[in-house]
Coordinates of C-alpha atoms in Angstrom, one line a residue:
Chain S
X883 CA -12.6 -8.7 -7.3
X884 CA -9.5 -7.7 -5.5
X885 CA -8.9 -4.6 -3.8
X886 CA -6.3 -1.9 -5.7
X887 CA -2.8 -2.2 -4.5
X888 CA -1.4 1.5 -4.0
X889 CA 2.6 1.6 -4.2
X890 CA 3.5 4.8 -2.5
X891 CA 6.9 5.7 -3.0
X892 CA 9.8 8.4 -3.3
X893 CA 12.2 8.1 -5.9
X894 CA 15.2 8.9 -3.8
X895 CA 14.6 5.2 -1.4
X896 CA 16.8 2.6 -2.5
X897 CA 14.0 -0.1 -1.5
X898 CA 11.4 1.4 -2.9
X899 CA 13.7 0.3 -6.2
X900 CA 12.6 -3.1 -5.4
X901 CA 9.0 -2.6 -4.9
X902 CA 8.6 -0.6 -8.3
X903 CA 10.5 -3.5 -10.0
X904 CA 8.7 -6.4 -8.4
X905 CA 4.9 -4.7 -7.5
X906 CA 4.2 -5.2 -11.2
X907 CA 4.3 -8.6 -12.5
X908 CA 3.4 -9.9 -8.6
X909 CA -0.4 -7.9 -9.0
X910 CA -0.6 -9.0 -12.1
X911 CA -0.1 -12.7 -11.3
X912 CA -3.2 -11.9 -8.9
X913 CA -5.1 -9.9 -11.2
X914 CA -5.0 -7.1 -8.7
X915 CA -4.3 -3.1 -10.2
X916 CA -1.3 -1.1 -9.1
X917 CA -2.0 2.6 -8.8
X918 CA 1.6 4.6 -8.5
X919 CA 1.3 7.4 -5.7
X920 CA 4.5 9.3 -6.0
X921 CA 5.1 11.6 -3.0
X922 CA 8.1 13.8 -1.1
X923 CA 9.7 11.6 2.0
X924 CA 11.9 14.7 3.0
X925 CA 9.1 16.8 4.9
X926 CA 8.1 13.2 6.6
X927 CA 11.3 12.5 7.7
X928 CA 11.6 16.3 9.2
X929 CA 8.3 15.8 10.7
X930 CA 8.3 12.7 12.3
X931 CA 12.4 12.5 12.9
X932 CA 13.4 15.7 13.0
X933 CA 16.5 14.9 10.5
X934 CA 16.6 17.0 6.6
X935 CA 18.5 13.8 6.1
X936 CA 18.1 10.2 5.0
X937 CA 17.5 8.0 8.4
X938 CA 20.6 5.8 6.4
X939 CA 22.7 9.1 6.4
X940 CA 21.8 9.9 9.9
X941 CA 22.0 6.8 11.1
X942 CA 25.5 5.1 10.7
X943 CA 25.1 1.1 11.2
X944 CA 21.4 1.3 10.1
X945 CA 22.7 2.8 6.7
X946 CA 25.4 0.3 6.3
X947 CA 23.0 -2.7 6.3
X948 CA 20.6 -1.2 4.0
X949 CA 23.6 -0.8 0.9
X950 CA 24.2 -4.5 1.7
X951 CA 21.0 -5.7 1.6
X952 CA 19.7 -3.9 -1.5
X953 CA 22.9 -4.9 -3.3
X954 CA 21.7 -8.8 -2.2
X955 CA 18.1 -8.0 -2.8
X956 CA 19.0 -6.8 -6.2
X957 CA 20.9 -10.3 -6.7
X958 CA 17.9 -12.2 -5.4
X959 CA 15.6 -10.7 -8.2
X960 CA 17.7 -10.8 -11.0
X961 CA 17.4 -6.2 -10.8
X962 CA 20.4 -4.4 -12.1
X963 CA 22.2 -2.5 -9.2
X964 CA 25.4 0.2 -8.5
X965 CA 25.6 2.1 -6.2
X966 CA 24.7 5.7 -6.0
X967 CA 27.4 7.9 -6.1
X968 CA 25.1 10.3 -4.5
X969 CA 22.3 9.7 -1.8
X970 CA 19.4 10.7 -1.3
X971 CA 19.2 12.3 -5.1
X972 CA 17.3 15.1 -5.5
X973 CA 13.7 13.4 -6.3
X974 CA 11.6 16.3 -6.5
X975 CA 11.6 16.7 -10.5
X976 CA 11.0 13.3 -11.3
X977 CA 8.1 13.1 -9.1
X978 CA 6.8 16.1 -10.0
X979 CA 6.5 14.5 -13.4
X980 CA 5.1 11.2 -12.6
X981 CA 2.2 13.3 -11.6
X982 CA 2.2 14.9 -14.4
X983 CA 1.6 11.4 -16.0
X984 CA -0.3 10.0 -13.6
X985 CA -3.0 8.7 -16.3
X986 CA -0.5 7.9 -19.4
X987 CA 0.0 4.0 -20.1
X988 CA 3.4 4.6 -20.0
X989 CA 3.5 5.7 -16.0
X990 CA 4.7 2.8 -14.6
X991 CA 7.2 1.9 -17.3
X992 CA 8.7 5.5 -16.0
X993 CA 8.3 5.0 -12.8
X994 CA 11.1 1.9 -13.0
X995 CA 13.1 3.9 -15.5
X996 CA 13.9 6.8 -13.4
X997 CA 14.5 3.9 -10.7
X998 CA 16.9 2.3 -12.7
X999 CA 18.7 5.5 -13.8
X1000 CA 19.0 6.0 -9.9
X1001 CA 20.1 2.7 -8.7
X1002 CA 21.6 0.4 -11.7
X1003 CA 22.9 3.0 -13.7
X1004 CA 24.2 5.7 -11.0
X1005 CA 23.1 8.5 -12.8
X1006 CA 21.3 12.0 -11.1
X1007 CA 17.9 11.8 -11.9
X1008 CA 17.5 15.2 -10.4
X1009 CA 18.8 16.6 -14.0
X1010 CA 16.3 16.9 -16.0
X1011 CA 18.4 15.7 -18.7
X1012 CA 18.2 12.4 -17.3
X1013 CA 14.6 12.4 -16.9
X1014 CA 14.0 13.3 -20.1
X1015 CA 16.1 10.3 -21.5
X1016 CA 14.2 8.1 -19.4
X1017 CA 10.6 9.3 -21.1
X1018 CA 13.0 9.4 -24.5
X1019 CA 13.5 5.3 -24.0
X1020 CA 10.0 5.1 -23.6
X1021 CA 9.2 6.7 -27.4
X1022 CA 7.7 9.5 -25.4
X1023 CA 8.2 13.4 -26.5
X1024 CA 9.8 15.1 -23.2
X1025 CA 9.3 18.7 -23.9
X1026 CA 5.5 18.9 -23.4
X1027 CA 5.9 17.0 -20.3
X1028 CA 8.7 18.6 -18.6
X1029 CA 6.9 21.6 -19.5
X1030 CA 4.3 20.3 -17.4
X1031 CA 6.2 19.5 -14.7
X1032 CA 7.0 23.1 -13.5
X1033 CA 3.1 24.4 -13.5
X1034 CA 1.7 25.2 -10.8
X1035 CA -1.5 22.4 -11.0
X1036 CA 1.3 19.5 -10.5
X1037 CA 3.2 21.0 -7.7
X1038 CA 0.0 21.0 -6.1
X1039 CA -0.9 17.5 -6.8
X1040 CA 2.6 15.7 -5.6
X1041 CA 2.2 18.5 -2.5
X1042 CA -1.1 17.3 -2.3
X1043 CA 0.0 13.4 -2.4
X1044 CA 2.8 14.3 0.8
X1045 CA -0.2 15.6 2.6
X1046 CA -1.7 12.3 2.1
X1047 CA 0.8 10.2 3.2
X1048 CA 1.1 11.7 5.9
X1049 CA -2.5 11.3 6.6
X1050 CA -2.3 7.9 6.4
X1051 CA 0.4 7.0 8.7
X1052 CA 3.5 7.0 6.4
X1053 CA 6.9 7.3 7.7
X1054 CA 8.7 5.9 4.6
X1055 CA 9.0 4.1 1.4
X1056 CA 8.2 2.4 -0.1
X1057 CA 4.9 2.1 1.4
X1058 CA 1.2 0.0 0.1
X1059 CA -2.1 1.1 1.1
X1060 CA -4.7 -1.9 0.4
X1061 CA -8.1 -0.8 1.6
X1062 CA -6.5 1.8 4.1
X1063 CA -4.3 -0.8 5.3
X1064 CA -0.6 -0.3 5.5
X1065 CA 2.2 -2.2 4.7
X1066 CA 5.7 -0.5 5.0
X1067 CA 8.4 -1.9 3.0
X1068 CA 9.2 -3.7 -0.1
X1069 CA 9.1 -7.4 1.7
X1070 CA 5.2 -7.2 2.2
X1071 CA 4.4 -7.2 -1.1
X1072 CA 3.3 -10.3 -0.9
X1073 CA 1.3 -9.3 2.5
X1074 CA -0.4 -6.4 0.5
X1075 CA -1.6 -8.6 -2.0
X1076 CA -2.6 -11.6 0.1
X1077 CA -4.9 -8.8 2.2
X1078 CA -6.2 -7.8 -1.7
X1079 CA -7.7 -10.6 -2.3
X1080 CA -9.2 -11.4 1.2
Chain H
X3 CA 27.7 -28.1 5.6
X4 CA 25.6 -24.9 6.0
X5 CA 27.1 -22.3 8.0
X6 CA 25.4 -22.1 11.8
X7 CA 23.3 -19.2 11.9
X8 CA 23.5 -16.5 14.9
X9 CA 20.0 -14.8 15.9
X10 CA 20.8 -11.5 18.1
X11 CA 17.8 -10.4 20.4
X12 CA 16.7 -8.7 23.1
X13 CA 13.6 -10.2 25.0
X14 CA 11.6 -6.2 24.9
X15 CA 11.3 -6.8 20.7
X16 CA 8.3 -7.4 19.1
X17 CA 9.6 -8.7 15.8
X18 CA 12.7 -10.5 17.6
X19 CA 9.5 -12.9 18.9
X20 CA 8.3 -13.7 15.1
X21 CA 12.3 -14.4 14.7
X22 CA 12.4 -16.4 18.2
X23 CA 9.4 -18.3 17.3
X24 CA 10.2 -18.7 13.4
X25 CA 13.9 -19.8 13.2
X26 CA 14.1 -22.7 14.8
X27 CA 12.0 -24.7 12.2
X28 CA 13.2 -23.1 9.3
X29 CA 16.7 -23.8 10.5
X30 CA 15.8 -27.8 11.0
X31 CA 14.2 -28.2 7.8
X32 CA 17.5 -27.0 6.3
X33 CA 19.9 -28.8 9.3
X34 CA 20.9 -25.6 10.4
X35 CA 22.2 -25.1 13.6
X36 CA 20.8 -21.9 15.2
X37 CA 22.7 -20.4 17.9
X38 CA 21.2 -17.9 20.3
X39 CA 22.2 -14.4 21.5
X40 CA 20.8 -12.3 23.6
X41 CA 21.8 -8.6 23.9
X42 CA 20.3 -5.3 25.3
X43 CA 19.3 -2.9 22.6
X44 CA 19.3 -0.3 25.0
X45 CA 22.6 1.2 24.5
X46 CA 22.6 1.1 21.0
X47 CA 19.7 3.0 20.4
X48 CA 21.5 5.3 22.7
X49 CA 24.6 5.6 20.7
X50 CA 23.0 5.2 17.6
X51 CA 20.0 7.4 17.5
X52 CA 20.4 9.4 21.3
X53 CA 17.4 7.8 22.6
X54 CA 16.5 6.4 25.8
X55 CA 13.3 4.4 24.7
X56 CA 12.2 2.1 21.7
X57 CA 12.3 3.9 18.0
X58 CA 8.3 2.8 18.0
X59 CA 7.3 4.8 21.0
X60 CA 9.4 7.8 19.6
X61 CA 8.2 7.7 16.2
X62 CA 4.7 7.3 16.4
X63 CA 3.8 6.4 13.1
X64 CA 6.4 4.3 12.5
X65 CA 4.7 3.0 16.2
X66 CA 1.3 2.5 14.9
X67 CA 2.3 0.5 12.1
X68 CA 4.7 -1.6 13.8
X69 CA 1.7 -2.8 16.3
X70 CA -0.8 -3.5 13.2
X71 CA 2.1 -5.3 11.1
X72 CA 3.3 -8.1 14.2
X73 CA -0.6 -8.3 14.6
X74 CA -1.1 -9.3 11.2
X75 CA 2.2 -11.3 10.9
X76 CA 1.4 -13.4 13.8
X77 CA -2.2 -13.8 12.5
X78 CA -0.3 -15.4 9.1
X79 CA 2.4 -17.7 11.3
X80 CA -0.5 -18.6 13.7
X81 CA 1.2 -17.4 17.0
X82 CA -0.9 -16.0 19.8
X83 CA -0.9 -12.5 20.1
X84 CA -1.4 -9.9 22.9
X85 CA -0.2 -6.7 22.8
X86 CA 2.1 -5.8 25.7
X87 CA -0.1 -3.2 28.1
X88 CA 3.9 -2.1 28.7
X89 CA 6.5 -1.6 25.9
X90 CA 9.1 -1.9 25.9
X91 CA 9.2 -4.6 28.9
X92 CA 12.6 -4.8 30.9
X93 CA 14.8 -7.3 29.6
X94 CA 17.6 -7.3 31.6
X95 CA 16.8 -10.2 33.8
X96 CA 15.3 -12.8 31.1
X97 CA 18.1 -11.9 28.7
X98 CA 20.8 -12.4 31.9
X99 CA 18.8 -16.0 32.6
X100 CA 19.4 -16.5 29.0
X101 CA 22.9 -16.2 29.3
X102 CA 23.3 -18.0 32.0
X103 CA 21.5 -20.8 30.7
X104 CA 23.3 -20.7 26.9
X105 CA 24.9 -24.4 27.3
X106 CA 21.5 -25.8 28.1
X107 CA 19.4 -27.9 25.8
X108 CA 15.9 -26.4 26.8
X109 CA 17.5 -22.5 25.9
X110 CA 15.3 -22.3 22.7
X111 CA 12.2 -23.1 24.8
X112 CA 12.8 -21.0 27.3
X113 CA 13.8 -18.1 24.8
X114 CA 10.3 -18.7 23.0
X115 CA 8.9 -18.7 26.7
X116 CA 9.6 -15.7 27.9
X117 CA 8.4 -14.3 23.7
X118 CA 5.3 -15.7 24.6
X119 CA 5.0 -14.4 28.0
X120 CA 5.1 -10.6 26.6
X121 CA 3.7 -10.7 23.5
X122 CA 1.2 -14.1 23.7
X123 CA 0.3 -12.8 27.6
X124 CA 1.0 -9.8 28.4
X125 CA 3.1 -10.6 31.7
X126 CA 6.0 -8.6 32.6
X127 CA 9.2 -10.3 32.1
X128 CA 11.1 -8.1 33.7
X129 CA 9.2 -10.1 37.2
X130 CA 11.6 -13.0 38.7
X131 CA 8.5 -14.8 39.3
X132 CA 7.4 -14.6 36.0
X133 CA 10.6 -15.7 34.2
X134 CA 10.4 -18.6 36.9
X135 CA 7.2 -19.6 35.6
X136 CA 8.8 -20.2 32.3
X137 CA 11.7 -22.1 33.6
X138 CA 8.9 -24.0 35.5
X139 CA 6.9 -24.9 32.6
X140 CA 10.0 -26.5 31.1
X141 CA 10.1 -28.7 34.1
X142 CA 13.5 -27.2 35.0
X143 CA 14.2 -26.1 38.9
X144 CA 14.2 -21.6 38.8
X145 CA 16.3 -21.3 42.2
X146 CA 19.4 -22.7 41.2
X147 CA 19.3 -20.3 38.1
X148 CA 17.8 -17.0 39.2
X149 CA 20.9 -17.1 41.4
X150 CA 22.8 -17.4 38.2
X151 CA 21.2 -14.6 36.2
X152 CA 22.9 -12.3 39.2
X153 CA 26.1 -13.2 39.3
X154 CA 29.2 -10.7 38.1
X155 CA 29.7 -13.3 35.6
X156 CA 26.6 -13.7 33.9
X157 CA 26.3 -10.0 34.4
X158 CA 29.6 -10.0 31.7
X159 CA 28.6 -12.2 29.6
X160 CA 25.5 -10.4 28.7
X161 CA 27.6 -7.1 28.8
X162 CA 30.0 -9.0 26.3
X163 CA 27.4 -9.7 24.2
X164 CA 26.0 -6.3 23.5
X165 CA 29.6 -5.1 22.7
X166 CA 30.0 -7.8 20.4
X167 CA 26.7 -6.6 18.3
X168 CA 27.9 -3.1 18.2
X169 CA 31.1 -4.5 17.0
X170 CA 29.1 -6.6 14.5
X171 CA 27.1 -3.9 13.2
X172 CA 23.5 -4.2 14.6
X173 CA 21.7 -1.5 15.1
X174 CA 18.6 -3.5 16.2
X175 CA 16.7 -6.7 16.4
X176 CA 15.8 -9.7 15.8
X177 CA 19.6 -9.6 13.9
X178 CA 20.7 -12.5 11.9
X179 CA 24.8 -13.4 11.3
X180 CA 25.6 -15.8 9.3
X181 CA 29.5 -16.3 8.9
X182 CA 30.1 -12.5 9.4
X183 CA 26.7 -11.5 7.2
X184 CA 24.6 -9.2 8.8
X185 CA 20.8 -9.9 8.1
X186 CA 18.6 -7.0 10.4
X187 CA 14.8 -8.6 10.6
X188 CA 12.6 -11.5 10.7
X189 CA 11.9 -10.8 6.9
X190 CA 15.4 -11.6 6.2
X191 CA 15.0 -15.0 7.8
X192 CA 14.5 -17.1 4.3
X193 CA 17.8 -14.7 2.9
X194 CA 20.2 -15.6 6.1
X195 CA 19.2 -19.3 5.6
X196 CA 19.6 -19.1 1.7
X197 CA 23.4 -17.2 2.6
X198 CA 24.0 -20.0 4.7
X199 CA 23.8 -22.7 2.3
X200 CA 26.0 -21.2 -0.4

């Protein structure tokens, strides 16, 4: 049996775009589960960088590359891509509610939804409006949920996620924890699941 | 005719020796002529992030991984691994010899020398004598060119170089142009050589 692949990632990170399009049908290939950890980049960045920004923001050249290279990426896997007319976008709802849903069927069908809203579509998914289109594509009934995104159990869950990640070394997104071993970034997919089925 | 492709490094990077080691017969297999420059990333981290020393001794998590992750990657390309007992290793004077020696036909092997010697060893580059073992294990004479390495105009090409990546864009390394596209990575490798056969 292979080890669980856990795709840790922040809605706001243009690369974790990639992994949340890509991690699916690549673990499957193998037979090997995906497990969605959504968590909060923002107080990792402050902690580790010092910076209430994106490192792309802060950092001009760095930032520059990165729009090229996920505009290319997207062309390499055939993914849907504008760009954002905003950046970072407020993430914090939509994760909120992916923890709210972290056991429906439907999670990881969300998960690339709010992603695609965010970077092929250029649309805020810190409205909730736009989340709740997202779960409304998905034949899923939004009030209950976005209900259930403002109680107090799942802010403690995706605060309780953050902590996590930060426990385990994490520093950005996306990021795959195989066994307690890290991978940064959406090129080691392939790593991550190679090491899954050692 | 593919277009040639660039690879930008400085000696003191761990991933510019996966590049170093990598790109040579990746390039061949697709006659691709790989041309290489050496640079300091010293004063670009400077200007670009107001740092004196490498992003992974600053950063520590972004460290920690960094050490595991070349581990691993050389593990999968089987290169020999050691990690430095310094980091990051003065450049200056290998990346100067490089310069110096950037019409010669044995530059690759000397380039992948000096890799070894910090990464595969543990042996401080920054030495004379050491970089003059390498030139000697090529069979080529070290006098004649550790003179070079000092002279004001060896000293301006390497100068000249670094200028030319901020110029270009790179914010770190290994860096890969290829006709004025900026690849930052040895993950990008199998991208720059796809870009250059378009």
């Amino acid at each position: 049996m292979p080890l669980p692949i856990e795709l840790w990632f922040d809605f706001a990170s243009s690369y974790s775009y990639l992994a949340a399009e890509r991690a699916p049908a690549v673990c499957a290939a193998s037979g090997i589960t995906l497990a969605y950890r959504p968590f909060l980049l923002g107080p990792i960045f402050t902690a580790e960088l010092g910076i209430k920004d994106s490192p792309f923001n802060v950092q001009k050249a760095r930032g520059r590359h990165m729009w090229r290279d996920v505009e290319r990426l997207c062309e390499k896997h055939s993914l849907p891509w504008k760009k954002p007319s905003a950046f970072p976008r407020p993430s914090l709802f939509a994760a909120r509610l992916a923890c709210a849903a972290e056991r429906q069927p439907w999670l990881g069908a969300f998960v690339r939804g709010i992603y695609r809203a965010n970077f092929g579509d250029d649309r805020d998914i810190g409205q909730p409006e736009v989340v709740a289109a997202v779960l409304e594509g998905l034949g899923v009934e939004a009030g209950p949920l976005l209900d259930a995104a403002g109680t107090p159990e799942v802010k403690t869950l995706l605060r309780a996620n953050t902590e996590a990640a930060q426990a385990a070394g994490l520093f950005g997104a996306p990021s795959l924890l195989v066994g307690g071993e890290l991978f940064f970034g959406q090129d080691r997919l392939e790593d991550a699941v190679a090491w899954a089925q050692r």
